[in-house]
Amino acid sequence: MLTIYGSPRSSSGRCFWCLEEIEKKYNVSPINFKEKEHKSTSYLKLNPNGKTPTLNDDGFVIWESIAINFYLAETYKTELLGIDNKQHGLVQQWSLWGIGELQPPIIAVFIQLVFVPEERRDNELIEKAMAKIPGLLVVLNDALEGKNNLVGNKFTLADLNVASVASLCSEIKFSLASYKNIQAWLTKISERPAFKKYQKLL
Ligand SMILES: N[C@@H](CCC(=O)N[C@@H](CS)C(=O)NCC(=O)O)C(=O)O
């Protein structure tokens, strides 16, 4: 049985979405941060980082949201990896770019706007992070020119892992109006039944 530890409203969200894409039954083990459950001895045995998400598949334990999604795709729905090794490489490329390049400035702003009270916000940090976002979105927007998907002509983990970050732009009030390809891509993705199921979990 598959068990995901974490909440869909966090970094774990992309794993909940992937679980819906593979159409397998799974259990959810919510981790209460306020109660410090992520630092409990039993949870640290599963994930020594004391962070979510963690996935347990019949005793096989894996953490890091992108690694979890690759494991789920390789095990349960290989079409999410692309059709050959070149596409597989590009799916990894975009997934690593999403979490390593696009996510840091977006999450930096997100944390400030969502978790830090207005009077304690670091406006310089927000400004610097915001300034990094347009260049990254140009890369993404250009890659989507004339295409519905990032890799090949089918939905893959590249779309899922990058969209899970790009969709946070609306949460940080970063307008995507000048990035028409990204807007169209996100709209198309939002029509996926698995995405809709994931959204209902939020
Ligand atoms: N690189 C990790 C990041 C995980 C992460 O930062 N999770 C947050 C929740 S969004 C967390 O557990 N934070 C608790 C903490 O840092 O104490 C991944 O993508 O899985």
PDB file of C-alpha atoms and ligand atoms in Angstrom:
ATOM      1  CA  MET A   1       0.000   0.000   0.000  1.00  0.00           C
ATOM      2  CA  LEU A   2       1.164   3.521  -0.805  1.00  0.00           C
ATOM      3  CA  THR A   3       1.252   6.024   2.059  1.00  0.00           C
ATOM      4  CA  ILE A   4       2.156   9.671   1.636  1.00  0.00           C
ATOM      5  CA  TYR A   5       3.227  11.692   4.664  1.00  0.00           C
ATOM      6  CA  GLY A   6       2.482  15.408   4.362  1.00  0.00           C
ATOM      7  CA  SER A   7      -0.172  17.834   3.274  1.00  0.00           C
ATOM      8  CA  PRO A   8      -1.311  18.639  -0.278  1.00  0.00           C
ATOM      9  CA  ARG A   9      -0.850  22.327   0.601  1.00  0.00           C
ATOM     10  CA  SER A  10       2.956  22.177   0.689  1.00  0.00           C
ATOM     11  CA  SER A  11       5.945  20.757  -1.210  1.00  0.00           C
ATOM     12  CA  SER A  12       4.099  17.461  -0.896  1.00  0.00           C
ATOM     13  CA  GLY A  13       1.385  18.820  -3.223  1.00  0.00           C
ATOM     14  CA  ARG A  14       3.186  17.705  -6.372  1.00  0.00           C
ATOM     15  CA  CYS A  15       3.330  14.150  -4.960  1.00  0.00           C
ATOM     16  CA  PHE A  16      -0.399  14.129  -4.203  1.00  0.00           C
ATOM     17  CA  TRP A  17      -0.974  15.291  -7.783  1.00  0.00           C
ATOM     18  CA  CYS A  18       1.337  12.536  -9.103  1.00  0.00           C
ATOM     19  CA  LEU A  19      -0.483   9.957  -6.969  1.00  0.00           C
ATOM     20  CA  GLU A  20      -3.722  11.051  -8.648  1.00  0.00           C
ATOM     21  CA  GLU A  21      -2.068  10.802 -12.084  1.00  0.00           C
ATOM     22  CA  ILE A  22      -0.991   7.181 -11.524  1.00  0.00           C
ATOM     23  CA  GLU A  23      -4.537   6.286 -10.404  1.00  0.00           C
ATOM     24  CA  LYS A  24      -3.484   4.061  -7.491  1.00  0.00           C
ATOM     25  CA  LYS A  25      -5.165   3.996  -4.104  1.00  0.00           C
ATOM     26  CA  TYR A  26      -3.087   5.634  -1.382  1.00  0.00           C
ATOM     27  CA  ASN A  27      -3.254   6.488   2.293  1.00  0.00           C
ATOM     28  CA  VAL A  28      -2.517   9.937   3.633  1.00  0.00           C
ATOM     29  CA  SER A  29      -0.658  10.355   6.895  1.00  0.00           C
ATOM     30  CA  PRO A  30      -0.993  14.043   7.769  1.00  0.00           C
ATOM     31  CA  ILE A  31       1.976  15.482   9.652  1.00  0.00           C
ATOM     32  CA  ASN A  32       1.106  18.190  12.164  1.00  0.00           C
ATOM     33  CA  PHE A  33       3.907  20.778  12.051  1.00  0.00           C
ATOM     34  CA  LYS A  34       2.491  22.693  15.024  1.00  0.00           C
ATOM     35  CA  GLU A  35       2.758  19.532  17.099  1.00  0.00           C
ATOM     36  CA  LYS A  36       6.283  18.999  15.676  1.00  0.00           C
ATOM     37  CA  GLU A  37       5.290  15.587  14.349  1.00  0.00           C
ATOM     38  CA  HIS A  38       7.885  16.010  11.577  1.00  0.00           C
ATOM     39  CA  LYS A  39      10.598  16.036  14.271  1.00  0.00           C
ATOM     40  CA  SER A  40       9.234  13.037  16.183  1.00  0.00           C
ATOM     41  CA  THR A  41      11.490   9.998  16.631  1.00  0.00           C
ATOM     42  CA  SER A  42       9.160   7.793  14.611  1.00  0.00           C
ATOM     43  CA  TYR A  43       8.960  10.235  11.672  1.00  0.00           C
ATOM     44  CA  LEU A  44      12.716  10.926  11.698  1.00  0.00           C
ATOM     45  CA  LYS A  45      13.241   7.192  11.202  1.00  0.00           C
ATOM     46  CA  LEU A  46      11.383   7.536   7.897  1.00  0.00           C
ATOM     47  CA  ASN A  47      12.858  10.890   6.880  1.00  0.00           C
ATOM     48  CA  PRO A  48      15.939  12.002   8.828  1.00  0.00           C
ATOM     49  CA  ASN A  49      15.539  15.534   7.405  1.00  0.00           C
ATOM     50  CA  GLY A  50      12.392  16.020   9.453  1.00  0.00           C
ATOM     51  CA  LYS A  51      10.598  17.346   6.370  1.00  0.00           C
ATOM     52  CA  THR A  52       7.629  16.323   4.260  1.00  0.00           C
ATOM     53  CA  PRO A  53       6.856  14.669   1.888  1.00  0.00           C
ATOM     54  CA  THR A  54       7.865  11.065   2.490  1.00  0.00           C
ATOM     55  CA  LEU A  55       6.404   8.105   0.628  1.00  0.00           C
ATOM     56  CA  ASN A  56       6.164   4.554   1.950  1.00  0.00           C
ATOM     57  CA  ASP A  57       5.368   1.908  -0.667  1.00  0.00           C
ATOM     58  CA  ASP A  58       4.906  -1.413   1.123  1.00  0.00           C
ATOM     59  CA  GLY A  59       7.940  -0.770   3.317  1.00  0.00           C
ATOM     60  CA  PHE A  60      10.058   0.968   0.664  1.00  0.00           C
ATOM     61  CA  VAL A  61      10.612   4.517   1.942  1.00  0.00           C
ATOM     62  CA  ILE A  62      11.644   7.475  -0.214  1.00  0.00           C
ATOM     63  CA  TRP A  63      11.786  11.258   0.387  1.00  0.00           C
ATOM     64  CA  GLU A  64      12.381  14.395  -1.750  1.00  0.00           C
ATOM     65  CA  SER A  65       9.276  15.302  -3.733  1.00  0.00           C
ATOM     66  CA  ILE A  66      10.899  15.073  -7.177  1.00  0.00           C
ATOM     67  CA  ALA A  67      12.486  11.688  -6.406  1.00  0.00           C
ATOM     68  CA  ILE A  68       9.117  10.459  -5.113  1.00  0.00           C
ATOM     69  CA  ASN A  69       7.442  11.483  -8.373  1.00  0.00           C
ATOM     70  CA  PHE A  70      10.097   9.730 -10.475  1.00  0.00           C
ATOM     71  CA  TYR A  71       9.704   6.599  -8.349  1.00  0.00           C
ATOM     72  CA  LEU A  72       5.906   6.682  -8.761  1.00  0.00           C
ATOM     73  CA  ALA A  73       6.165   7.181 -12.529  1.00  0.00           C
ATOM     74  CA  GLU A  74       8.799   4.482 -13.005  1.00  0.00           C
ATOM     75  CA  THR A  75       6.829   2.026 -10.907  1.00  0.00           C
ATOM     76  CA  TYR A  76       3.244   2.747 -11.872  1.00  0.00           C
ATOM     77  CA  LYS A  77       2.971   4.912 -15.024  1.00  0.00           C
ATOM     78  CA  THR A  78       6.065   4.994 -17.208  1.00  0.00           C
ATOM     79  CA  GLU A  79       4.425   7.159 -19.873  1.00  0.00           C
ATOM     80  CA  LEU A  80       4.924  10.078 -17.449  1.00  0.00           C
ATOM     81  CA  LEU A  81       8.672   9.738 -18.124  1.00  0.00           C
ATOM     82  CA  GLY A  82       8.468  10.278 -21.899  1.00  0.00           C
ATOM     83  CA  ILE A  83       8.817   7.708 -24.624  1.00  0.00           C
ATOM     84  CA  ASP A  84      12.591   7.243 -24.914  1.00  0.00           C
ATOM     85  CA  ASN A  85      15.845   8.026 -23.140  1.00  0.00           C
ATOM     86  CA  LYS A  86      16.100  11.469 -24.770  1.00  0.00           C
ATOM     87  CA  GLN A  87      12.666  12.453 -23.511  1.00  0.00           C
ATOM     88  CA  HIS A  88      13.504  10.885 -20.146  1.00  0.00           C
ATOM     89  CA  GLY A  89      16.582  13.125 -19.985  1.00  0.00           C
ATOM     90  CA  LEU A  90      14.519  16.209 -20.815  1.00  0.00           C
ATOM     91  CA  VAL A  91      11.885  15.276 -18.222  1.00  0.00           C
ATOM     92  CA  GLN A  92      14.681  15.182 -15.646  1.00  0.00           C
ATOM     93  CA  GLN A  93      16.124  18.430 -16.980  1.00  0.00           C
ATOM     94  CA  TRP A  94      12.846  20.314 -16.544  1.00  0.00           C
ATOM     95  CA  SER A  95      12.089  18.721 -13.171  1.00  0.00           C
ATOM     96  CA  LEU A  96      15.503  19.724 -11.809  1.00  0.00           C
ATOM     97  CA  TRP A  97      15.165  23.187 -13.338  1.00  0.00           C
ATOM     98  CA  GLY A  98      11.741  23.573 -11.728  1.00  0.00           C
ATOM     99  CA  ILE A  99      12.912  22.737  -8.236  1.00  0.00           C
ATOM    100  CA  GLY A 100      16.464  24.089  -8.484  1.00  0.00           C
ATOM    101  CA  GLU A 101      16.011  27.313 -10.476  1.00  0.00           C
ATOM    102  CA  LEU A 102      12.378  28.392 -10.579  1.00  0.00           C
ATOM    103  CA  GLN A 103      11.282  27.322  -7.113  1.00  0.00           C
ATOM    104  CA  PRO A 104      13.806  29.173  -4.880  1.00  0.00           C
ATOM    105  CA  PRO A 105      12.795  32.781  -5.758  1.00  0.00           C
ATOM    106  CA  ILE A 106       9.079  31.929  -5.887  1.00  0.00           C
ATOM    107  CA  ILE A 107       9.168  30.133  -2.536  1.00  0.00           C
ATOM    108  CA  ALA A 108      11.250  32.912  -0.970  1.00  0.00           C
ATOM    109  CA  VAL A 109       8.486  35.406  -1.810  1.00  0.00           C
ATOM    110  CA  PHE A 110       5.742  32.934  -0.896  1.00  0.00           C
ATOM    111  CA  ILE A 111       7.196  32.398   2.590  1.00  0.00           C
ATOM    112  CA  GLN A 112       7.440  36.152   3.172  1.00  0.00           C
ATOM    113  CA  LEU A 113       3.907  36.900   1.963  1.00  0.00           C
ATOM    114  CA  VAL A 114       2.142  33.918   3.476  1.00  0.00           C
ATOM    115  CA  PHE A 115       3.997  33.187   6.720  1.00  0.00           C
ATOM    116  CA  VAL A 116       5.698  36.426   7.785  1.00  0.00           C
ATOM    117  CA  PRO A 117       3.480  39.135   9.325  1.00  0.00           C
ATOM    118  CA  GLU A 118       3.535  42.342   7.247  1.00  0.00           C
ATOM    119  CA  GLU A 119       5.489  44.362   9.818  1.00  0.00           C
ATOM    120  CA  ARG A 120       8.292  41.784   9.866  1.00  0.00           C
ATOM    121  CA  ARG A 121       8.580  41.186   6.109  1.00  0.00           C
ATOM    122  CA  ASP A 122      11.975  41.493   4.438  1.00  0.00           C
ATOM    123  CA  ASN A 123      11.071  43.767   1.533  1.00  0.00           C
ATOM    124  CA  GLU A 124      14.590  43.754   0.124  1.00  0.00           C
ATOM    125  CA  LEU A 125      14.541  39.961  -0.026  1.00  0.00           C
ATOM    126  CA  ILE A 126      11.124  40.052  -1.706  1.00  0.00           C
ATOM    127  CA  GLU A 127      12.335  42.597  -4.277  1.00  0.00           C
ATOM    128  CA  LYS A 128      15.497  40.631  -5.098  1.00  0.00           C
ATOM    129  CA  ALA A 129      13.616  37.351  -5.432  1.00  0.00           C
ATOM    130  CA  MET A 130      10.863  38.961  -7.548  1.00  0.00           C
ATOM    131  CA  ALA A 131      13.536  40.365  -9.881  1.00  0.00           C
ATOM    132  CA  LYS A 132      14.812  36.846 -10.626  1.00  0.00           C
ATOM    133  CA  ILE A 133      11.422  35.469 -11.687  1.00  0.00           C
ATOM    134  CA  PRO A 134      10.868  37.138 -15.121  1.00  0.00           C
ATOM    135  CA  GLY A 135      14.089  35.755 -16.671  1.00  0.00           C
ATOM    136  CA  LEU A 136      13.130  32.258 -15.578  1.00  0.00           C
ATOM    137  CA  LEU A 137       9.585  32.606 -16.868  1.00  0.00           C
ATOM    138  CA  VAL A 138      10.913  33.758 -20.254  1.00  0.00           C
ATOM    139  CA  VAL A 139      12.854  30.475 -20.486  1.00  0.00           C
ATOM    140  CA  LEU A 140       9.686  28.520 -19.702  1.00  0.00           C
ATOM    141  CA  ASN A 141       7.447  30.626 -21.942  1.00  0.00           C
ATOM    142  CA  ASP A 142       9.840  30.249 -24.902  1.00  0.00           C
ATOM    143  CA  ALA A 143      10.070  26.479 -24.373  1.00  0.00           C
ATOM    144  CA  LEU A 144       6.272  26.278 -24.634  1.00  0.00           C
ATOM    145  CA  GLU A 145       6.036  28.243 -27.900  1.00  0.00           C
ATOM    146  CA  GLY A 146       3.706  26.309 -30.222  1.00  0.00           C
ATOM    147  CA  LYS A 147       3.502  23.402 -27.761  1.00  0.00           C
ATOM    148  CA  ASN A 148       1.036  22.012 -25.248  1.00  0.00           C
ATOM    149  CA  ASN A 149       3.681  20.153 -23.245  1.00  0.00           C
ATOM    150  CA  LEU A 150       7.275  20.690 -22.239  1.00  0.00           C
ATOM    151  CA  VAL A 151       8.567  17.353 -23.538  1.00  0.00           C
ATOM    152  CA  GLY A 152       7.179  15.582 -26.613  1.00  0.00           C
ATOM    153  CA  ASN A 153       3.489  16.023 -27.252  1.00  0.00           C
ATOM    154  CA  LYS A 154       2.134  14.299 -24.147  1.00  0.00           C
ATOM    155  CA  PHE A 155       1.822  15.265 -20.500  1.00  0.00           C
ATOM    156  CA  THR A 156       4.879  14.134 -18.508  1.00  0.00           C
ATOM    157  CA  LEU A 157       6.488  14.687 -15.129  1.00  0.00           C
ATOM    158  CA  ALA A 158       8.221  17.700 -16.711  1.00  0.00           C
ATOM    159  CA  ASP A 159       4.829  19.421 -16.934  1.00  0.00           C
ATOM    160  CA  LEU A 160       3.749  18.249 -13.488  1.00  0.00           C
ATOM    161  CA  ASN A 161       6.927  19.167 -11.620  1.00  0.00           C
ATOM    162  CA  VAL A 162       7.341  22.574 -13.298  1.00  0.00           C
ATOM    163  CA  ALA A 163       3.629  23.483 -13.192  1.00  0.00           C
ATOM    164  CA  SER A 164       3.562  22.687  -9.471  1.00  0.00           C
ATOM    165  CA  VAL A 165       5.981  25.610  -9.053  1.00  0.00           C
ATOM    166  CA  ALA A 166       4.807  27.980 -11.814  1.00  0.00           C
ATOM    167  CA  SER A 167       1.230  27.827 -10.516  1.00  0.00           C
ATOM    168  CA  LEU A 168       2.425  29.480  -7.299  1.00  0.00           C
ATOM    169  CA  CYS A 169       2.816  32.750  -9.252  1.00  0.00           C
ATOM    170  CA  SER A 170      -0.839  33.535  -8.620  1.00  0.00           C
ATOM    171  CA  GLU A 171      -0.315  32.988  -4.866  1.00  0.00           C
ATOM    172  CA  ILE A 172       2.491  35.552  -4.785  1.00  0.00           C
ATOM    173  CA  LYS A 173       0.529  37.984  -7.001  1.00  0.00           C
ATOM    174  CA  PHE A 174       3.050  37.701  -9.824  1.00  0.00           C
ATOM    175  CA  SER A 175       1.064  38.331 -12.995  1.00  0.00           C
ATOM    176  CA  LEU A 176       1.529  35.872 -15.848  1.00  0.00           C
ATOM    177  CA  ALA A 177      -0.210  38.230 -18.299  1.00  0.00           C
ATOM    178  CA  SER A 178       2.985  38.692 -20.350  1.00  0.00           C
ATOM    179  CA  TYR A 179       3.635  34.954 -20.498  1.00  0.00           C
ATOM    180  CA  LYS A 180       0.833  33.773 -22.762  1.00  0.00           C
ATOM    181  CA  ASN A 181       2.295  30.320 -23.421  1.00  0.00           C
ATOM    182  CA  ILE A 182       2.606  29.605 -19.707  1.00  0.00           C
ATOM    183  CA  GLN A 183      -0.943  30.800 -19.098  1.00  0.00           C
ATOM    184  CA  ALA A 184      -2.333  28.563 -21.874  1.00  0.00           C
ATOM    185  CA  TRP A 185      -0.275  25.585 -20.647  1.00  0.00           C
ATOM    186  CA  LEU A 186      -1.463  26.004 -17.039  1.00  0.00           C
ATOM    187  CA  THR A 187      -5.070  26.341 -18.208  1.00  0.00           C
ATOM    188  CA  LYS A 188      -4.819  23.115 -20.224  1.00  0.00           C
ATOM    189  CA  ILE A 189      -3.181  21.306 -17.315  1.00  0.00           C
ATOM    190  CA  SER A 190      -5.924  22.475 -14.948  1.00  0.00           C
ATOM    191  CA  GLU A 191      -8.423  20.530 -17.070  1.00  0.00           C
ATOM    192  CA  ARG A 192      -6.758  17.183 -16.297  1.00  0.00           C
ATOM    193  CA  PRO A 193      -9.000  14.940 -14.152  1.00  0.00           C
ATOM    194  CA  ALA A 194      -6.049  14.054 -11.882  1.00  0.00           C
ATOM    195  CA  PHE A 195      -5.252  17.738 -11.366  1.00  0.00           C
ATOM    196  CA  LYS A 196      -8.888  18.432 -10.487  1.00  0.00           C
ATOM    197  CA  LYS A 197      -8.851  15.597  -7.936  1.00  0.00           C
ATOM    198  CA  TYR A 198      -5.659  16.984  -6.430  1.00  0.00           C
ATOM    199  CA  GLN A 199      -7.195  20.479  -6.256  1.00  0.00           C
ATOM    200  CA  LYS A 200     -10.154  19.064  -4.317  1.00  0.00           C
ATOM    201  CA  LEU A 201      -7.709  17.906  -1.642  1.00  0.00           C
ATOM    202  CA  LEU A 202      -6.545  21.477  -0.953  1.00  0.00           C
TER     203      LEU A 202
HETATM  204  N1  LIG B   1      13.400  19.473  -1.133  1.00  0.00           N
HETATM  205  C1  LIG B   1      12.340  18.960  -0.310  1.00  0.00           C
HETATM  206  C2  LIG B   1      11.772  20.101   0.502  1.00  0.00           C
HETATM  207  C3  LIG B   1      10.827  19.602   1.568  1.00  0.00           C
HETATM  208  C4  LIG B   1      10.383  20.730   2.475  1.00  0.00           C
HETATM  209  O1  LIG B   1      11.017  21.781   2.611  1.00  0.00           O
HETATM  210  N2  LIG B   1       9.231  20.498   3.126  1.00  0.00           N
HETATM  211  C5  LIG B   1       8.705  21.446   4.053  1.00  0.00           C
HETATM  212  C6  LIG B   1       7.207  21.545   3.888  1.00  0.00           C
HETATM  213  S1  LIG B   1       6.815  22.459   2.458  1.00  0.00           S
HETATM  214  C7  LIG B   1       8.965  20.962   5.461  1.00  0.00           C
HETATM  215  O2  LIG B   1       8.774  19.799   5.745  1.00  0.00           O
HETATM  216  N3  LIG B   1       9.377  21.856   6.348  1.00  0.00           N
HETATM  217  C8  LIG B   1       9.568  21.536   7.724  1.00  0.00           C
HETATM  218  C9  LIG B   1      10.878  22.000   8.252  1.00  0.00           C
HETATM  219  O3  LIG B   1      11.714  22.471   7.464  1.00  0.00           O
HETATM  220  O4  LIG B   1      11.044  21.893   9.468  1.00  0.00           O
HETATM  221  C10 LIG B   1      11.270  18.304  -1.183  1.00  0.00           C
HETATM  222  O5  LIG B   1      10.991  18.836  -2.270  1.00  0.00           O
HETATM  223  O6  LIG B   1      10.724  17.266  -0.796  1.00  0.00           O
END
